[in-house]
């Protein structure tokens, strides 16, 4: 008995897509997302740019994802996480915020490089592997409405949506809100950063039922002191979350 009509159609569509993709690559060859040099696949990095991108692939802090020296296999905390209690359970980051890592983060955040969301989502998915548990709810750090109006998009929401898609988890882009605008964190000390964010993030009232009893994975683009992620974590726990983990695209770290 031959293949059914649905199987034939699926095969034909796959073949058409493959031919179309090949033709598109002839007209528009794949380019490195960092330097625009030639690469073999879409949304990839060339060899030199890959080497200059500080992926966190070895030992990392179990609290914030900062890269650490050594090859221990058990949970290890960095000096910052040993010195302060983090309200979340575990954390990870995909990149160190330096060199090509910083360049790519800023290109997404301020350069309208929305094409970076797809590869960055894959990097986040890989970095988040130790955190992922069935039934997680993925949510981004929010922007105040005035900042969102100025920037036109929330880069953390784009990243969290792509991560949720890859992991097969529920995503709630507006789980959190920022009811008041806060001054920039630039130039502030650690204590000033935490004070600046005190009470600045809350669970959106209509989303409170979505949090209760869930393991929430909060996604941000950059983690420095952890003040923003702490504010969101405390809000989620106050709304009844069973547990919170955090994930950043890039981690600012002394040992990076």
PDB file of C-alpha atoms in Angstrom:
ATOM      1  CA  UNK A   1       0.000   0.000   0.000  1.00  0.00           C
ATOM      2  CA  UNK A   2       1.460   3.355  -1.040  1.00  0.00           C
ATOM      3  CA  UNK A   3       1.841   6.464   1.117  1.00  0.00           C
ATOM      4  CA  UNK A   4      -1.336   8.395   1.946  1.00  0.00           C
ATOM      5  CA  UNK A   5      -2.130  11.785   0.418  1.00  0.00           C
ATOM      6  CA  UNK A   6      -1.182  13.690   3.594  1.00  0.00           C
ATOM      7  CA  UNK A   7       2.286  12.117   3.656  1.00  0.00           C
ATOM      8  CA  UNK A   8       2.809  12.924  -0.031  1.00  0.00           C
ATOM      9  CA  UNK A   9       1.750  16.533   0.481  1.00  0.00           C
ATOM     10  CA  UNK A  10       4.020  16.900   3.508  1.00  0.00           C
ATOM     11  CA  UNK A  11       6.963  15.560   1.531  1.00  0.00           C
ATOM     12  CA  UNK A  12       6.218  17.841  -1.410  1.00  0.00           C
ATOM     13  CA  UNK A  13       5.977  20.904   0.840  1.00  0.00           C
ATOM     14  CA  UNK A  14       9.267  20.013   2.547  1.00  0.00           C
ATOM     15  CA  UNK A  15      10.924  19.679  -0.855  1.00  0.00           C
ATOM     16  CA  UNK A  16       9.536  23.013  -2.027  1.00  0.00           C
ATOM     17  CA  UNK A  17      10.753  24.739   1.147  1.00  0.00           C
ATOM     18  CA  UNK A  18      14.206  23.234   0.703  1.00  0.00           C
ATOM     19  CA  UNK A  19      14.429  24.401  -2.915  1.00  0.00           C
ATOM     20  CA  UNK A  20      13.137  27.863  -1.987  1.00  0.00           C
ATOM     21  CA  UNK A  21      15.642  28.138   0.849  1.00  0.00           C
ATOM     22  CA  UNK A  22      18.458  27.139  -1.466  1.00  0.00           C
ATOM     23  CA  UNK A  23      17.403  29.722  -4.041  1.00  0.00           C
ATOM     24  CA  UNK A  24      17.139  32.388  -1.369  1.00  0.00           C
ATOM     25  CA  UNK A  25      20.673  31.609  -0.186  1.00  0.00           C
ATOM     26  CA  UNK A  26      21.971  32.080  -3.721  1.00  0.00           C
ATOM     27  CA  UNK A  27      20.480  35.588  -3.830  1.00  0.00           C
ATOM     28  CA  UNK A  28      21.056  36.407  -0.136  1.00  0.00           C
ATOM     29  CA  UNK A  29      23.894  34.240   1.246  1.00  0.00           C
ATOM     30  CA  UNK A  30      23.850  33.680   5.036  1.00  0.00           C
ATOM     31  CA  UNK A  31      25.801  36.319   6.944  1.00  0.00           C
ATOM     32  CA  UNK A  32      27.400  36.337  10.383  1.00  0.00           C
ATOM     33  CA  UNK A  33      25.055  38.042  12.851  1.00  0.00           C
ATOM     34  CA  UNK A  34      27.994  39.931  14.380  1.00  0.00           C
ATOM     35  CA  UNK A  35      30.305  41.018  11.530  1.00  0.00           C
ATOM     36  CA  UNK A  36      28.207  40.290   8.418  1.00  0.00           C
ATOM     37  CA  UNK A  37      30.872  37.927   7.076  1.00  0.00           C
ATOM     38  CA  UNK A  38      29.959  34.800   5.131  1.00  0.00           C
ATOM     39  CA  UNK A  39      28.702  31.787   7.122  1.00  0.00           C
ATOM     40  CA  UNK A  40      27.200  28.446   6.172  1.00  0.00           C
ATOM     41  CA  UNK A  41      23.852  28.736   7.973  1.00  0.00           C
ATOM     42  CA  UNK A  42      21.325  31.448   8.771  1.00  0.00           C
ATOM     43  CA  UNK A  43      21.526  33.199  12.152  1.00  0.00           C
ATOM     44  CA  UNK A  44      25.048  31.965  12.834  1.00  0.00           C
ATOM     45  CA  UNK A  45      28.425  33.350  13.889  1.00  0.00           C
ATOM     46  CA  UNK A  46      31.578  33.058  11.798  1.00  0.00           C
ATOM     47  CA  UNK A  47      34.594  31.328  13.325  1.00  0.00           C
ATOM     48  CA  UNK A  48      36.394  34.468  14.572  1.00  0.00           C
ATOM     49  CA  UNK A  49      33.195  35.982  16.014  1.00  0.00           C
ATOM     50  CA  UNK A  50      32.318  32.695  17.720  1.00  0.00           C
ATOM     51  CA  UNK A  51      35.726  32.690  19.399  1.00  0.00           C
ATOM     52  CA  UNK A  52      35.230  36.311  20.485  1.00  0.00           C
ATOM     53  CA  UNK A  53      31.785  35.650  21.954  1.00  0.00           C
ATOM     54  CA  UNK A  54      32.178  34.714  25.650  1.00  0.00           C
ATOM     55  CA  UNK A  55      29.634  31.912  26.007  1.00  0.00           C
ATOM     56  CA  UNK A  56      29.412  30.567  29.550  1.00  0.00           C
ATOM     57  CA  UNK A  57      29.909  26.860  28.954  1.00  0.00           C
ATOM     58  CA  UNK A  58      32.046  25.641  31.845  1.00  0.00           C
ATOM     59  CA  UNK A  59      31.548  25.854  35.590  1.00  0.00           C
ATOM     60  CA  UNK A  60      28.996  28.532  36.488  1.00  0.00           C
ATOM     61  CA  UNK A  61      27.538  29.915  39.696  1.00  0.00           C
ATOM     62  CA  UNK A  62      24.325  28.083  40.545  1.00  0.00           C
ATOM     63  CA  UNK A  63      22.827  31.308  41.872  1.00  0.00           C
ATOM     64  CA  UNK A  64      23.464  33.789  39.065  1.00  0.00           C
ATOM     65  CA  UNK A  65      25.226  31.995  36.225  1.00  0.00           C
ATOM     66  CA  UNK A  66      28.536  33.870  36.528  1.00  0.00           C
ATOM     67  CA  UNK A  67      31.462  31.927  35.007  1.00  0.00           C
ATOM     68  CA  UNK A  68      33.739  30.351  37.601  1.00  0.00           C
ATOM     69  CA  UNK A  69      37.198  28.762  37.480  1.00  0.00           C
ATOM     70  CA  UNK A  70      37.543  25.051  38.132  1.00  0.00           C
ATOM     71  CA  UNK A  71      35.718  21.913  37.104  1.00  0.00           C
ATOM     72  CA  UNK A  72      33.493  21.029  40.070  1.00  0.00           C
ATOM     73  CA  UNK A  73      30.338  19.173  39.111  1.00  0.00           C
ATOM     74  CA  UNK A  74      28.148  20.061  42.109  1.00  0.00           C
ATOM     75  CA  UNK A  75      26.307  23.342  42.793  1.00  0.00           C
ATOM     76  CA  UNK A  76      28.806  26.152  43.409  1.00  0.00           C
ATOM     77  CA  UNK A  77      28.152  29.784  44.317  1.00  0.00           C
ATOM     78  CA  UNK A  78      30.178  32.839  43.354  1.00  0.00           C
ATOM     79  CA  UNK A  79      31.387  35.390  45.928  1.00  0.00           C
ATOM     80  CA  UNK A  80      28.441  37.693  45.218  1.00  0.00           C
ATOM     81  CA  UNK A  81      25.889  34.949  45.830  1.00  0.00           C
ATOM     82  CA  UNK A  82      27.690  33.801  48.964  1.00  0.00           C
ATOM     83  CA  UNK A  83      27.644  37.359  50.316  1.00  0.00           C
ATOM     84  CA  UNK A  84      23.909  37.909  49.798  1.00  0.00           C
ATOM     85  CA  UNK A  85      20.781  35.805  49.880  1.00  0.00           C
ATOM     86  CA  UNK A  86      19.173  35.552  46.465  1.00  0.00           C
ATOM     87  CA  UNK A  87      15.364  35.277  46.646  1.00  0.00           C
ATOM     88  CA  UNK A  88      15.278  32.918  43.650  1.00  0.00           C
ATOM     89  CA  UNK A  89      16.239  29.232  43.684  1.00  0.00           C
ATOM     90  CA  UNK A  90      18.743  28.990  40.830  1.00  0.00           C
ATOM     91  CA  UNK A  91      20.069  31.135  38.007  1.00  0.00           C
ATOM     92  CA  UNK A  92      21.973  30.900  34.744  1.00  0.00           C
ATOM     93  CA  UNK A  93      23.302  33.164  31.981  1.00  0.00           C
ATOM     94  CA  UNK A  94      24.249  32.455  28.387  1.00  0.00           C
ATOM     95  CA  UNK A  95      27.057  35.002  27.919  1.00  0.00           C
ATOM     96  CA  UNK A  96      29.523  37.091  29.839  1.00  0.00           C
ATOM     97  CA  UNK A  97      28.784  40.771  29.272  1.00  0.00           C
ATOM     98  CA  UNK A  98      32.008  41.717  27.542  1.00  0.00           C
ATOM     99  CA  UNK A  99      33.613  41.760  24.094  1.00  0.00           C
ATOM    100  CA  UNK A 100      31.304  40.385  21.422  1.00  0.00           C
ATOM    101  CA  UNK A 101      28.750  39.437  24.076  1.00  0.00           C
ATOM    102  CA  UNK A 102      28.265  43.079  25.043  1.00  0.00           C
ATOM    103  CA  UNK A 103      28.206  44.159  21.394  1.00  0.00           C
ATOM    104  CA  UNK A 104      25.420  41.711  20.532  1.00  0.00           C
ATOM    105  CA  UNK A 105      23.340  42.544  23.607  1.00  0.00           C
ATOM    106  CA  UNK A 106      23.487  46.264  22.827  1.00  0.00           C
ATOM    107  CA  UNK A 107      22.642  45.594  19.173  1.00  0.00           C
ATOM    108  CA  UNK A 108      19.405  43.926  20.278  1.00  0.00           C
ATOM    109  CA  UNK A 109      18.642  46.407  23.046  1.00  0.00           C
ATOM    110  CA  UNK A 110      19.331  49.669  21.244  1.00  0.00           C
ATOM    111  CA  UNK A 111      20.058  48.793  17.608  1.00  0.00           C
ATOM    112  CA  UNK A 112      16.728  47.305  16.504  1.00  0.00           C
ATOM    113  CA  UNK A 113      18.476  44.017  15.648  1.00  0.00           C
ATOM    114  CA  UNK A 114      15.405  41.846  16.111  1.00  0.00           C
ATOM    115  CA  UNK A 115      17.000  39.198  13.897  1.00  0.00           C
ATOM    116  CA  UNK A 116      19.180  38.381  16.908  1.00  0.00           C
ATOM    117  CA  UNK A 117      16.234  37.068  18.927  1.00  0.00           C
ATOM    118  CA  UNK A 118      16.249  33.668  17.201  1.00  0.00           C
ATOM    119  CA  UNK A 119      19.922  32.751  17.836  1.00  0.00           C
ATOM    120  CA  UNK A 120      19.874  34.343  21.296  1.00  0.00           C
ATOM    121  CA  UNK A 121      16.806  32.296  22.185  1.00  0.00           C
ATOM    122  CA  UNK A 122      18.748  29.159  21.281  1.00  0.00           C
ATOM    123  CA  UNK A 123      21.672  30.296  23.452  1.00  0.00           C
ATOM    124  CA  UNK A 124      19.295  30.899  26.355  1.00  0.00           C
ATOM    125  CA  UNK A 125      17.688  27.496  25.869  1.00  0.00           C
ATOM    126  CA  UNK A 126      21.084  25.818  26.074  1.00  0.00           C
ATOM    127  CA  UNK A 127      22.143  27.824  29.144  1.00  0.00           C
ATOM    128  CA  UNK A 128      18.830  27.154  30.899  1.00  0.00           C
ATOM    129  CA  UNK A 129      19.117  23.357  30.641  1.00  0.00           C
ATOM    130  CA  UNK A 130      19.932  22.858  34.379  1.00  0.00           C
ATOM    131  CA  UNK A 131      16.905  24.950  35.380  1.00  0.00           C
ATOM    132  CA  UNK A 132      14.186  23.521  33.163  1.00  0.00           C
ATOM    133  CA  UNK A 133      11.376  21.558  34.784  1.00  0.00           C
ATOM    134  CA  UNK A 134       8.015  20.422  33.377  1.00  0.00           C
ATOM    135  CA  UNK A 135       5.222  22.956  33.714  1.00  0.00           C
ATOM    136  CA  UNK A 136       7.362  26.070  34.094  1.00  0.00           C
ATOM    137  CA  UNK A 137       5.880  29.489  33.364  1.00  0.00           C
ATOM    138  CA  UNK A 138       8.260  31.786  31.466  1.00  0.00           C
ATOM    139  CA  UNK A 139       7.995  35.564  31.898  1.00  0.00           C
ATOM    140  CA  UNK A 140      10.188  38.573  31.098  1.00  0.00           C
ATOM    141  CA  UNK A 141      11.340  41.501  33.193  1.00  0.00           C
ATOM    142  CA  UNK A 142       8.934  44.309  32.229  1.00  0.00           C
ATOM    143  CA  UNK A 143       9.619  47.811  30.987  1.00  0.00           C
ATOM    144  CA  UNK A 144       7.761  50.837  32.289  1.00  0.00           C
ATOM    145  CA  UNK A 145       5.217  51.968  29.702  1.00  0.00           C
ATOM    146  CA  UNK A 146       7.099  55.202  28.989  1.00  0.00           C
ATOM    147  CA  UNK A 147      10.340  53.344  28.302  1.00  0.00           C
ATOM    148  CA  UNK A 148       8.472  50.787  26.216  1.00  0.00           C
ATOM    149  CA  UNK A 149       6.924  53.594  24.183  1.00  0.00           C
ATOM    150  CA  UNK A 150      10.361  55.078  23.560  1.00  0.00           C
ATOM    151  CA  UNK A 151      12.092  51.781  22.716  1.00  0.00           C
ATOM    152  CA  UNK A 152       9.053  50.275  20.921  1.00  0.00           C
ATOM    153  CA  UNK A 153       9.733  46.734  22.140  1.00  0.00           C
ATOM    154  CA  UNK A 154      10.799  44.895  25.275  1.00  0.00           C
ATOM    155  CA  UNK A 155      13.895  42.897  24.356  1.00  0.00           C
ATOM    156  CA  UNK A 156      13.478  40.645  27.409  1.00  0.00           C
ATOM    157  CA  UNK A 157       9.934  39.749  26.295  1.00  0.00           C
ATOM    158  CA  UNK A 158      11.153  38.827  22.821  1.00  0.00           C
ATOM    159  CA  UNK A 159      13.846  36.604  24.313  1.00  0.00           C
ATOM    160  CA  UNK A 160      11.522  34.949  26.839  1.00  0.00           C
ATOM    161  CA  UNK A 161       8.926  34.221  24.143  1.00  0.00           C
ATOM    162  CA  UNK A 162      11.537  32.517  21.953  1.00  0.00           C
ATOM    163  CA  UNK A 163      12.858  30.521  24.904  1.00  0.00           C
ATOM    164  CA  UNK A 164       9.337  29.399  25.857  1.00  0.00           C
ATOM    165  CA  UNK A 165       8.710  28.328  22.265  1.00  0.00           C
ATOM    166  CA  UNK A 166      11.863  26.240  22.142  1.00  0.00           C
ATOM    167  CA  UNK A 167      11.259  24.681  25.567  1.00  0.00           C
ATOM    168  CA  UNK A 168       7.534  24.102  25.021  1.00  0.00           C
ATOM    169  CA  UNK A 169       6.520  26.125  28.090  1.00  0.00           C
ATOM    170  CA  UNK A 170       3.724  28.580  28.778  1.00  0.00           C
ATOM    171  CA  UNK A 171       4.736  32.197  28.227  1.00  0.00           C
ATOM    172  CA  UNK A 172       3.216  35.261  29.863  1.00  0.00           C
ATOM    173  CA  UNK A 173       4.649  38.471  28.434  1.00  0.00           C
ATOM    174  CA  UNK A 174       2.719  40.700  30.836  1.00  0.00           C
ATOM    175  CA  UNK A 175       3.034  38.643  34.008  1.00  0.00           C
ATOM    176  CA  UNK A 176       4.898  41.561  35.614  1.00  0.00           C
ATOM    177  CA  UNK A 177       4.420  45.300  35.398  1.00  0.00           C
ATOM    178  CA  UNK A 178       6.355  48.367  36.520  1.00  0.00           C
ATOM    179  CA  UNK A 179       3.839  50.794  38.009  1.00  0.00           C
ATOM    180  CA  UNK A 180       6.402  53.571  38.359  1.00  0.00           C
ATOM    181  CA  UNK A 181       9.330  54.723  36.272  1.00  0.00           C
ATOM    182  CA  UNK A 182      12.703  54.312  37.965  1.00  0.00           C
ATOM    183  CA  UNK A 183      15.914  56.207  37.271  1.00  0.00           C
ATOM    184  CA  UNK A 184      18.595  54.416  35.275  1.00  0.00           C
ATOM    185  CA  UNK A 185      20.759  51.970  37.203  1.00  0.00           C
ATOM    186  CA  UNK A 186      23.902  53.221  35.440  1.00  0.00           C
ATOM    187  CA  UNK A 187      26.539  54.520  37.827  1.00  0.00           C
ATOM    188  CA  UNK A 188      24.747  53.350  40.968  1.00  0.00           C
ATOM    189  CA  UNK A 189      26.319  51.242  43.703  1.00  0.00           C
ATOM    190  CA  UNK A 190      24.912  47.814  44.503  1.00  0.00           C
ATOM    191  CA  UNK A 191      22.909  49.142  47.474  1.00  0.00           C
ATOM    192  CA  UNK A 192      21.608  52.060  45.411  1.00  0.00           C
ATOM    193  CA  UNK A 193      20.504  49.669  42.673  1.00  0.00           C
ATOM    194  CA  UNK A 194      18.472  47.575  45.118  1.00  0.00           C
ATOM    195  CA  UNK A 195      16.931  50.643  46.732  1.00  0.00           C
ATOM    196  CA  UNK A 196      16.064  52.071  43.312  1.00  0.00           C
ATOM    197  CA  UNK A 197      14.141  48.897  42.410  1.00  0.00           C
ATOM    198  CA  UNK A 198      12.418  48.386  45.760  1.00  0.00           C
ATOM    199  CA  UNK A 199       8.740  47.787  44.976  1.00  0.00           C
ATOM    200  CA  UNK A 200       9.224  48.766  41.339  1.00  0.00           C
ATOM    201  CA  UNK A 201       8.042  45.419  39.903  1.00  0.00           C
ATOM    202  CA  UNK A 202       4.767  43.703  40.709  1.00  0.00           C
ATOM    203  CA  UNK A 203       2.637  40.905  39.322  1.00  0.00           C
ATOM    204  CA  UNK A 204      -0.049  42.295  37.017  1.00  0.00           C
ATOM    205  CA  UNK A 205      -3.297  41.942  39.025  1.00  0.00           C
ATOM    206  CA  UNK A 206      -5.172  40.053  36.292  1.00  0.00           C
ATOM    207  CA  UNK A 207      -2.280  37.554  36.049  1.00  0.00           C
ATOM    208  CA  UNK A 208      -2.040  36.614  39.729  1.00  0.00           C
ATOM    209  CA  UNK A 209      -3.935  33.366  39.215  1.00  0.00           C
ATOM    210  CA  UNK A 210      -1.362  32.349  36.576  1.00  0.00           C
ATOM    211  CA  UNK A 211       1.436  32.434  39.162  1.00  0.00           C
ATOM    212  CA  UNK A 212      -0.076  30.490  42.035  1.00  0.00           C
ATOM    213  CA  UNK A 213       1.725  27.203  42.607  1.00  0.00           C
ATOM    214  CA  UNK A 214       3.889  27.540  39.483  1.00  0.00           C
ATOM    215  CA  UNK A 215       7.645  27.399  38.993  1.00  0.00           C
ATOM    216  CA  UNK A 216       8.321  30.727  37.293  1.00  0.00           C
ATOM    217  CA  UNK A 217      11.353  31.292  35.077  1.00  0.00           C
ATOM    218  CA  UNK A 218      12.114  35.021  34.824  1.00  0.00           C
ATOM    219  CA  UNK A 219      14.143  36.175  31.816  1.00  0.00           C
ATOM    220  CA  UNK A 220      16.187  39.387  31.496  1.00  0.00           C
ATOM    221  CA  UNK A 221      18.725  40.591  28.970  1.00  0.00           C
ATOM    222  CA  UNK A 222      21.519  41.585  31.383  1.00  0.00           C
ATOM    223  CA  UNK A 223      22.124  40.810  35.052  1.00  0.00           C
ATOM    224  CA  UNK A 224      24.453  43.116  36.969  1.00  0.00           C
ATOM    225  CA  UNK A 225      23.680  43.273  40.695  1.00  0.00           C
ATOM    226  CA  UNK A 226      20.518  41.211  40.418  1.00  0.00           C
ATOM    227  CA  UNK A 227      18.339  44.019  41.806  1.00  0.00           C
ATOM    228  CA  UNK A 228      15.738  43.884  39.017  1.00  0.00           C
ATOM    229  CA  UNK A 229      15.490  40.103  39.077  1.00  0.00           C
ATOM    230  CA  UNK A 230      15.227  40.206  42.879  1.00  0.00           C
ATOM    231  CA  UNK A 231      12.309  42.651  42.702  1.00  0.00           C
ATOM    232  CA  UNK A 232      10.487  40.459  40.180  1.00  0.00           C
ATOM    233  CA  UNK A 233      11.218  37.288  42.151  1.00  0.00           C
ATOM    234  CA  UNK A 234       9.859  38.776  45.361  1.00  0.00           C
ATOM    235  CA  UNK A 235       6.733  39.886  43.504  1.00  0.00           C
ATOM    236  CA  UNK A 236       6.202  36.386  42.082  1.00  0.00           C
ATOM    237  CA  UNK A 237       6.683  34.704  45.454  1.00  0.00           C
ATOM    238  CA  UNK A 238       4.316  37.177  47.111  1.00  0.00           C
ATOM    239  CA  UNK A 239       1.715  36.265  44.475  1.00  0.00           C
ATOM    240  CA  UNK A 240       2.008  32.570  45.350  1.00  0.00           C
ATOM    241  CA  UNK A 241       4.681  31.173  43.025  1.00  0.00           C
ATOM    242  CA  UNK A 242       5.988  27.832  44.270  1.00  0.00           C
ATOM    243  CA  UNK A 243       9.525  28.564  43.100  1.00  0.00           C
ATOM    244  CA  UNK A 244      11.396  31.066  40.940  1.00  0.00           C
ATOM    245  CA  UNK A 245      14.471  30.600  38.758  1.00  0.00           C
ATOM    246  CA  UNK A 246      16.157  33.341  36.747  1.00  0.00           C
ATOM    247  CA  UNK A 247      17.874  33.435  33.381  1.00  0.00           C
ATOM    248  CA  UNK A 248      19.864  36.270  31.795  1.00  0.00           C
ATOM    249  CA  UNK A 249      21.220  36.542  28.303  1.00  0.00           C
ATOM    250  CA  UNK A 250      24.394  38.122  29.695  1.00  0.00           C
ATOM    251  CA  UNK A 251      25.974  38.323  33.142  1.00  0.00           C
ATOM    252  CA  UNK A 252      28.186  41.205  34.251  1.00  0.00           C
ATOM    253  CA  UNK A 253      30.794  39.503  36.429  1.00  0.00           C
ATOM    254  CA  UNK A 254      34.184  40.355  37.860  1.00  0.00           C
ATOM    255  CA  UNK A 255      35.577  36.984  36.808  1.00  0.00           C
ATOM    256  CA  UNK A 256      34.139  37.158  33.298  1.00  0.00           C
TER     257      UNK A 256
END
